[in-house]
Tab-separated table of C-alpha atoms and ligand atoms in Angstrom:
chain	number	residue	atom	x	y	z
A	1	UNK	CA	102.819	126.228	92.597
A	2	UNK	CA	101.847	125.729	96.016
A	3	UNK	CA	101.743	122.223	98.270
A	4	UNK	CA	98.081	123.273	98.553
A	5	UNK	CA	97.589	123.524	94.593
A	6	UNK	CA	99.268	120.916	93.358
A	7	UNK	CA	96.863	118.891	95.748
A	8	UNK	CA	94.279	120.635	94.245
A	9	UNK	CA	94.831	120.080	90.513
A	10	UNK	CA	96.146	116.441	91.162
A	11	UNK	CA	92.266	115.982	92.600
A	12	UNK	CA	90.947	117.433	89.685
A	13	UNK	CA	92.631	115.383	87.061
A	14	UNK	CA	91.219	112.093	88.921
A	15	UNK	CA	87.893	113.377	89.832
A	16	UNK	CA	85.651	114.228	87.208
A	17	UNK	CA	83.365	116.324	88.652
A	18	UNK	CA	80.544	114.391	87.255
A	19	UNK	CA	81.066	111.465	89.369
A	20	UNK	CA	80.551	113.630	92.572
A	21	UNK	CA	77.554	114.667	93.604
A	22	UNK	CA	76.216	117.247	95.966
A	23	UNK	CA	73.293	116.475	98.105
A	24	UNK	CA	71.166	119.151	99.704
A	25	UNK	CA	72.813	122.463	100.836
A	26	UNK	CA	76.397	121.712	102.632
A	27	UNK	CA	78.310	124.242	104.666
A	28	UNK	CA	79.471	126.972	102.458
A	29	UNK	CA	83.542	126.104	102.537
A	30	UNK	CA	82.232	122.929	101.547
A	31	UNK	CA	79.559	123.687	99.155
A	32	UNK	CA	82.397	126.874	97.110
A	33	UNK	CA	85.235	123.790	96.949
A	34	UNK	CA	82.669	121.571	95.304
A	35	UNK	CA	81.643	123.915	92.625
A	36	UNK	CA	85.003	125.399	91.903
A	37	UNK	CA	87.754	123.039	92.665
A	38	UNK	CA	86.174	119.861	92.187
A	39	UNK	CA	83.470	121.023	89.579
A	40	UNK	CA	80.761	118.524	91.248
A	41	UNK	CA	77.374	117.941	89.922
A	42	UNK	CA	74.403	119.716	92.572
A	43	UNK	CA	71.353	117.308	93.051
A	44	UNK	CA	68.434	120.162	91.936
A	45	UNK	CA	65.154	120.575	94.033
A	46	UNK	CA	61.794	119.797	92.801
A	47	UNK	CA	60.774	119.053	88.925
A	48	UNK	CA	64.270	118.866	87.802
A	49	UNK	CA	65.312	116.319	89.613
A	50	UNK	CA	64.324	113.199	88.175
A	51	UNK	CA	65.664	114.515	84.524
A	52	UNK	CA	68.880	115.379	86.437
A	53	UNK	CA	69.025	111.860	87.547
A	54	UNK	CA	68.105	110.281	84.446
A	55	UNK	CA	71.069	112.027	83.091
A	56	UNK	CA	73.698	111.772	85.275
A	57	UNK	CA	72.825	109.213	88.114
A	58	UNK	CA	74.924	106.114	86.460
A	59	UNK	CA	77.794	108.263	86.690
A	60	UNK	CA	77.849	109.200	90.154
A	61	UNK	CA	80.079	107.775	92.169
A	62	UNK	CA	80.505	110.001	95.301
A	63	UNK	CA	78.081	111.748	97.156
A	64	UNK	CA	78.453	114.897	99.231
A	65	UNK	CA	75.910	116.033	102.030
A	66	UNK	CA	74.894	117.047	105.134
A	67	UNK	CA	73.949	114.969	108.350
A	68	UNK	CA	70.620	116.959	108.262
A	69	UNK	CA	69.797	115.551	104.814
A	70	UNK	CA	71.809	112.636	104.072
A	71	UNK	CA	71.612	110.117	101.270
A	72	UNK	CA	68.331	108.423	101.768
A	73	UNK	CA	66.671	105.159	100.603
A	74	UNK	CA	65.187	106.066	97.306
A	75	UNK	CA	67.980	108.317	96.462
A	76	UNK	CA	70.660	105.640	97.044
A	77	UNK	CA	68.746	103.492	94.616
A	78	UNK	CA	68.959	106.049	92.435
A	79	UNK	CA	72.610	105.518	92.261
A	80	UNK	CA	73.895	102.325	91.415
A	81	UNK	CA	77.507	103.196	91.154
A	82	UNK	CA	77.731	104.944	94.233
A	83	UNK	CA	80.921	104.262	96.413
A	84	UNK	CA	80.938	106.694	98.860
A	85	UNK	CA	78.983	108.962	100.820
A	86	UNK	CA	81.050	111.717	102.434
A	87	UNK	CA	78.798	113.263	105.333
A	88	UNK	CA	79.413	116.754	106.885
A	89	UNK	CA	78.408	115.940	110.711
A	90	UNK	CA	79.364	113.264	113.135
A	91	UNK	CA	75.279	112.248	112.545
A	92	UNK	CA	74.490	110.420	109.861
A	93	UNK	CA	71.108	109.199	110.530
A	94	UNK	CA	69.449	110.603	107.535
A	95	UNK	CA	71.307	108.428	105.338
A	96	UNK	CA	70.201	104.490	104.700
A	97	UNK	CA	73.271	103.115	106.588
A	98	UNK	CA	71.496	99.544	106.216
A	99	UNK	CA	71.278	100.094	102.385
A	100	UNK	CA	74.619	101.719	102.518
A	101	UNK	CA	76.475	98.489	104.046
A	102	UNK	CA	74.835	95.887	101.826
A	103	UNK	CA	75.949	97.715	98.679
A	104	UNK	CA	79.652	97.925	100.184
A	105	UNK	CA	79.092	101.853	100.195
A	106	UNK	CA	81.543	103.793	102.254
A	107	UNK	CA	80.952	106.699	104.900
A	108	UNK	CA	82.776	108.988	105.957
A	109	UNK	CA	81.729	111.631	109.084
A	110	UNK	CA	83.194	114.780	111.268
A	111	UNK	CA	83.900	113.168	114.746
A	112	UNK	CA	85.534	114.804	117.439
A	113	UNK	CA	86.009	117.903	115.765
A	114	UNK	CA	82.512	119.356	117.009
A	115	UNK	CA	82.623	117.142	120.632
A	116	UNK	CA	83.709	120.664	122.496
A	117	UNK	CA	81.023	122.579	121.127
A	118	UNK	CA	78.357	120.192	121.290
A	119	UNK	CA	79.407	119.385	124.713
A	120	UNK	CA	79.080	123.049	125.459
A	121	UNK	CA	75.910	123.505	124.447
A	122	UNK	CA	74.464	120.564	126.329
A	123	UNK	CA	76.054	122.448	129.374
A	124	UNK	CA	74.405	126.080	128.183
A	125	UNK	CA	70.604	124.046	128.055
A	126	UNK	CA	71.527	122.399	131.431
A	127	UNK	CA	71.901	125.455	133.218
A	128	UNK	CA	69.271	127.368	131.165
A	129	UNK	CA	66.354	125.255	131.929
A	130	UNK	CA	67.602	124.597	135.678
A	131	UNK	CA	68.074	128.270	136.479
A	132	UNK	CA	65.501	130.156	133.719
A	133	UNK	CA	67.895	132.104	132.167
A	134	UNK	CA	65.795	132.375	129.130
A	135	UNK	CA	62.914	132.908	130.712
A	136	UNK	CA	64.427	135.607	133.537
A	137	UNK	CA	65.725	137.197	130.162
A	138	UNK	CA	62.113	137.772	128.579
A	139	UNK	CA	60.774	138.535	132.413
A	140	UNK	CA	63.334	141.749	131.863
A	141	UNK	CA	62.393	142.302	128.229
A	142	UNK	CA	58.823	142.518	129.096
A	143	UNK	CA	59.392	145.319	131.697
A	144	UNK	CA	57.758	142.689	134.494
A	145	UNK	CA	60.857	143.182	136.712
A	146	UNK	CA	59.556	146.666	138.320
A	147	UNK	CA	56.059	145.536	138.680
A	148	UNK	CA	57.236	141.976	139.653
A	149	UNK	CA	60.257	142.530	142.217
A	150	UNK	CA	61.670	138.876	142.427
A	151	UNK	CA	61.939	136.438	139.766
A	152	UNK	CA	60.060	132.798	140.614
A	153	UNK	CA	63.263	130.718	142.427
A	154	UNK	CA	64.575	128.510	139.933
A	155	UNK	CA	66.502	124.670	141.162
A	156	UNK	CA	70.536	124.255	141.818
A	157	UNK	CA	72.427	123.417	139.427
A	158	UNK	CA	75.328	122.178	140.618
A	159	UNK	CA	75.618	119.030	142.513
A	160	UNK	CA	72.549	117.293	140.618
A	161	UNK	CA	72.483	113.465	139.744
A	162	UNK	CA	72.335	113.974	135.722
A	163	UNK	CA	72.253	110.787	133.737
A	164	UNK	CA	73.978	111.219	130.658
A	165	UNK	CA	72.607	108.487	127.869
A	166	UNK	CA	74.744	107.118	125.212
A	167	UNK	CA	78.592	107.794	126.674
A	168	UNK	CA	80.386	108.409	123.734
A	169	UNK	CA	82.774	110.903	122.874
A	170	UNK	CA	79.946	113.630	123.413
A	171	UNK	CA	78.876	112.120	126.588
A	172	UNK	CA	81.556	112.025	128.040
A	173	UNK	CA	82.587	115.024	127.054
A	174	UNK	CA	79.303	116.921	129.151
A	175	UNK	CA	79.959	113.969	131.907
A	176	UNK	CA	83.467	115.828	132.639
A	177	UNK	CA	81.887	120.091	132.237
A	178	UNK	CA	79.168	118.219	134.906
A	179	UNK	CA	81.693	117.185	136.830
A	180	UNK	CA	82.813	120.471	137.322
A	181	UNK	CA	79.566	121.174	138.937
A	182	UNK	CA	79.582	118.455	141.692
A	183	UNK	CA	77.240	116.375	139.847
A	184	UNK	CA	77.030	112.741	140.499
A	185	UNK	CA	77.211	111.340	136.861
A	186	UNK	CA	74.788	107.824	135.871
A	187	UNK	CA	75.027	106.436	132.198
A	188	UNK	CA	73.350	104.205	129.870
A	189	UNK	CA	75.090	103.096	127.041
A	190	UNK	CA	74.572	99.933	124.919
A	191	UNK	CA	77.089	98.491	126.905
A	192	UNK	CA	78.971	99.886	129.542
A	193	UNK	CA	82.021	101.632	129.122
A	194	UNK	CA	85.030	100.047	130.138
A	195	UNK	CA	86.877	102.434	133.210
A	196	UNK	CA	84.678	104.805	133.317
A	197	UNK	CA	84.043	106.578	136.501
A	198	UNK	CA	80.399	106.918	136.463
A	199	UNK	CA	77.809	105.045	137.290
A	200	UNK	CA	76.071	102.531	134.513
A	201	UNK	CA	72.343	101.880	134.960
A	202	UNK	CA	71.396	98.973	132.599
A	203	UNK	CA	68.442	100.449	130.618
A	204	UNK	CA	66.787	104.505	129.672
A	205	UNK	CA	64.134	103.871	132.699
A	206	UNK	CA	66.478	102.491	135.130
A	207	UNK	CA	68.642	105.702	133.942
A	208	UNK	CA	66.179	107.886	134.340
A	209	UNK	CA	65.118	107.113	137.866
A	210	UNK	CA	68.302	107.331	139.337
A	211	UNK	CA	68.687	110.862	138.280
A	212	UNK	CA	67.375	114.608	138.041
A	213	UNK	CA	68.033	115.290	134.910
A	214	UNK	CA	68.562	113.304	131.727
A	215	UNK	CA	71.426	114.656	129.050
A	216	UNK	CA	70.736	112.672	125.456
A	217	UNK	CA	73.758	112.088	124.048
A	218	UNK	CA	73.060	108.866	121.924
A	219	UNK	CA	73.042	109.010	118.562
A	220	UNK	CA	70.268	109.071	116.015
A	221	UNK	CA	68.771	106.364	114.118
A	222	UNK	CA	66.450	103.420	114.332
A	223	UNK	CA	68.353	101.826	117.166
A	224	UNK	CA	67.847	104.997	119.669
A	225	UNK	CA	64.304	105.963	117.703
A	226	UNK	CA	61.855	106.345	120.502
A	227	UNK	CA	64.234	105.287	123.464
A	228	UNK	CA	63.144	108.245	125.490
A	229	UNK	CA	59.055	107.203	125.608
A	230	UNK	CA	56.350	107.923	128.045
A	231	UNK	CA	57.969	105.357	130.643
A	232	UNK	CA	61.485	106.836	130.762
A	233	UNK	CA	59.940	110.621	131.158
A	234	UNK	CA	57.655	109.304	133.677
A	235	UNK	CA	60.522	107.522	135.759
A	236	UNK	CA	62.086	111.001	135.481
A	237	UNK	CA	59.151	112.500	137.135
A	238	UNK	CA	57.429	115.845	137.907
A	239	UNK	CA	60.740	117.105	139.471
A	240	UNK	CA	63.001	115.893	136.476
A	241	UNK	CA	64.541	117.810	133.898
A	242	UNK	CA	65.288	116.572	130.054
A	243	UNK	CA	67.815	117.968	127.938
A	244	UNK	CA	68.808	116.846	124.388
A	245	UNK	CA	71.515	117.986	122.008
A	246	UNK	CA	71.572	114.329	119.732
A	247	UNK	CA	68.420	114.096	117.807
A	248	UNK	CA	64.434	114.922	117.784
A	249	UNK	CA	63.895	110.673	117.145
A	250	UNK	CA	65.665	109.506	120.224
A	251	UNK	CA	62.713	110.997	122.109
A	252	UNK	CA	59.074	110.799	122.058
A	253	UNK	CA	58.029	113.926	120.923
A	254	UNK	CA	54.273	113.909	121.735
A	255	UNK	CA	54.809	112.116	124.892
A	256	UNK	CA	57.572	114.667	125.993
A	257	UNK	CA	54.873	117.509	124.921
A	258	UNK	CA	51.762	115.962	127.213
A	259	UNK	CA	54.524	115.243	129.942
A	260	UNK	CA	55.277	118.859	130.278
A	261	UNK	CA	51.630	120.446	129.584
A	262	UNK	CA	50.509	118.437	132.803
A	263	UNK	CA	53.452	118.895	134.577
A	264	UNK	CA	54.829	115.867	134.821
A	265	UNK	CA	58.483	117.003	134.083
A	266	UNK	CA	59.585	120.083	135.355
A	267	UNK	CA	61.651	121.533	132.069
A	268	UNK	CA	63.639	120.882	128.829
A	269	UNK	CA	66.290	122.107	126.754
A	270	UNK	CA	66.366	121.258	123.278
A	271	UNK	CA	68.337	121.682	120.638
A	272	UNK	CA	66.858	119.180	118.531
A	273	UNK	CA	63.457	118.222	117.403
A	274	UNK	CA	61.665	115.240	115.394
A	275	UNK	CA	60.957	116.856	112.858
A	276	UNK	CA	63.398	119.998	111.986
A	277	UNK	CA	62.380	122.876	111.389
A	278	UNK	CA	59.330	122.210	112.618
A	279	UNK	CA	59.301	122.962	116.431
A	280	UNK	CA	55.366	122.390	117.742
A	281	UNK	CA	53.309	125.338	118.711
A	282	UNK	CA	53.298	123.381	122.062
A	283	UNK	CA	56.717	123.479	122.907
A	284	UNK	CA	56.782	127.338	122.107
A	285	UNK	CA	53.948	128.359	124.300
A	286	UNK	CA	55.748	126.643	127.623
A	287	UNK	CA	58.450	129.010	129.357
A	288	UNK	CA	60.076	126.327	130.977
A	289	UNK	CA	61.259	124.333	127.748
A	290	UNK	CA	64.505	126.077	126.220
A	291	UNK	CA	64.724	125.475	122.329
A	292	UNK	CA	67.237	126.136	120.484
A	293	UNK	CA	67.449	126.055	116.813
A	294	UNK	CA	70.076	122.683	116.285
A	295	UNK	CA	73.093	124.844	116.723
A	296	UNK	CA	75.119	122.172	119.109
A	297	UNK	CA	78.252	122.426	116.533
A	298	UNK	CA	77.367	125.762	115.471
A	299	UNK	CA	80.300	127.912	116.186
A	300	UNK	CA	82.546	129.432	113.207
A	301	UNK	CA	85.462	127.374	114.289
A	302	UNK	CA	83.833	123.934	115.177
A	303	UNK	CA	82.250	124.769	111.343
A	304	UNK	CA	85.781	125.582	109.360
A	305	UNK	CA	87.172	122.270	111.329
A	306	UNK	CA	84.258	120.425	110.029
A	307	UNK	CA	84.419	121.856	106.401
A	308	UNK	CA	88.119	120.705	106.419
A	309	UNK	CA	87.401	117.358	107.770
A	310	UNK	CA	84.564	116.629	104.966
A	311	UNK	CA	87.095	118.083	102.584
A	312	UNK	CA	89.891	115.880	103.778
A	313	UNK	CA	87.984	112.982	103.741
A	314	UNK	CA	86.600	113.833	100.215
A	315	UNK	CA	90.701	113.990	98.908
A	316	UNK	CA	91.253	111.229	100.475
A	317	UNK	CA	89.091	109.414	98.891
A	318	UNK	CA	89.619	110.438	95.450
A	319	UNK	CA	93.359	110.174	95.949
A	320	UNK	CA	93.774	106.491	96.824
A	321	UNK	CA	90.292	105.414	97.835
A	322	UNK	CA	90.380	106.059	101.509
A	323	UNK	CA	88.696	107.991	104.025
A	324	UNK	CA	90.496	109.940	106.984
A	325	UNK	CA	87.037	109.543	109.389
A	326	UNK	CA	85.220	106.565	108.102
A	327	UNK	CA	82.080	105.722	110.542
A	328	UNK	CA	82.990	102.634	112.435
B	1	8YV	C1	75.256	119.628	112.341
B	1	8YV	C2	74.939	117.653	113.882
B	1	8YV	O1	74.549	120.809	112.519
B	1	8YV	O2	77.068	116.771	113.466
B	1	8YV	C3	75.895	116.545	113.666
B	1	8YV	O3	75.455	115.383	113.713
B	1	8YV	O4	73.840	117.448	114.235
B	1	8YV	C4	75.383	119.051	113.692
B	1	8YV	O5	76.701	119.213	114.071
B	1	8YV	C5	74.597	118.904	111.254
B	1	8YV	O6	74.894	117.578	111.148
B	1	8YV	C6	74.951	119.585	109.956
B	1	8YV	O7	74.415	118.927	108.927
């Protein structure tokens, strides 16, 4: 027998797989392990779901989901022996992490493991909505380039005062690619970062009128909910440029929208929205706004890395009641 499945069947003689619970759909790795290693109970959609919890809530003691869905208020309630909530994503702002810490509930994420990718695609927006690659790209498709012979002149990209705001390990992570293209880097954080080269501006608007373009980087949930608002877009002004990888809440959606209809920011690149899938009809019909369908962490191997990680954490836990990547 190997290492590997002597792990496996030690996890399945403590876990029954009644006591762990799938929430929502989880990455496949994760979603195939659940169902045949650990033999784990799926949460079902629609009519069945209250029956499902009237039979096996009490008994539920772990629960397994995605950042995007999470284990929210009513649900959590639903689960009065819960223990842990293992989440696949370094977000976890879908879950009731208020309701989580007065019931002594556990939670584990996927830090660090997806910091390079999201960090890339911050830089990919960045230089899409600065130079129109997107749009050049659909100038081409539509044959406009022989009736058209130059493409509108886009901005530099390199050497641009970018304000990066919350500078944690994915901020910093696009303040260093950015400083690879001469840009002067600003930050807002909650508090400043000890040693760090850049420079701190001691609120969103103060940020955002130091700079050209502002990066979102903080992370989602009701302490960043609405910190990008009709103030800080305005401080970034008709010549400013927004781009977000963290989450849709952090910004004012409708105020971004109006801001960039009367042209009171000159782009955005988004990979997130406030309310996903649902990107507004708006937003589509501008060809200066990039969007992007939340795919920050979306490469294969940022995805296996993150499978393992949940999985980790999830044998950890049943092992000897810890967890590898607990949220701090
Ligand atoms: C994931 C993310 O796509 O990690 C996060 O917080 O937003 C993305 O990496 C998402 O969480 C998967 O559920």
């Amino acid at each position: 027998m190997s290492i590997d499945t002597a792990e496996h069947s030690e996890n399945r003689s403590k876990a029954n797989g009644q006591q762990i619970l799938q929430v929502g759909p989880v990455n496949p790795a994760v979603a195939a392990a659940l169902a045949d290693e650990f033999g784990a109970l799926r949460l079902p959609e629609g009519a069945e779901r209250e029956d499902f919890l009237e039979q096996h809530a009490d008994g539920v003691r772990i629960a397994v989901c995605s950042g995007r869905v999470g284990v929210d208020t009513e649900l959590m309630r639903q689960l009065p022996n819960l223990e842990v909530i293992v989440n696949f994503g370094v977000g976890y702002d879908a879950t009731d992490v208020a309701q989580a810490n007065e019931r002594g509930i556990a939670i584990s994420n996927t830090p660090d493991v997806l910091t390079d990718c999201v960090a890339d695609t911050a830089l990919a927006l960045y230089l899409d909505v600065l130079r129109g690659t997107s749009a050049a790209d659909r100038f081409v498709r539509r044959g406009e380039w022989a009736r058209i012979p130059s493409f509108p002149l886009t901005v530099r990209a390199s050497g641009r005062k970018v304000g990066i705001l919350g500078l944690g390990r994915i901020g910093k992570a696009i303040a260093a690619r950015l400083e690879g293209f001469g840009c002067e880097i600003h930050y807002h954080n909650r508090r400043p970062v000890e040693g760090s080269p850049y420079t701190y501006q001691s609120s969103p608007a103060e940020l955002a009128s130091a700079v050209e373009v502002l990066v979102i980087a903080a992370a989602g949930g009701p302490e960043s909910a609405g910190l990008v608002n009709a103030d800080v877009l305005e401080k970034l002004g008709p010549d400013g440029y927004l781009v977000n990888i963290a989450r849709g809440s952090v910004v004012d959606e409708p105020e971004l929208i109006a801001a960039l209809q009367e042209g009171r920011l000159a782009g955005a690149g988004l990979d997130v929205f406030a309310n996903e899938p649902h990107v507004p009809a708006e937003l589509m019909a501008l060809d200066n706004v990039v969007l992007l369908p939340h795919v920050g962490s979306g490469t294969r191997e940022t995805r296996a890395d993150m499978a393992a990680l949940t999985l980790h954490n999830l044998r950890s836990y049943l092992r000897d009641s810890t967890l590898v990547t607990p949220i701090s």
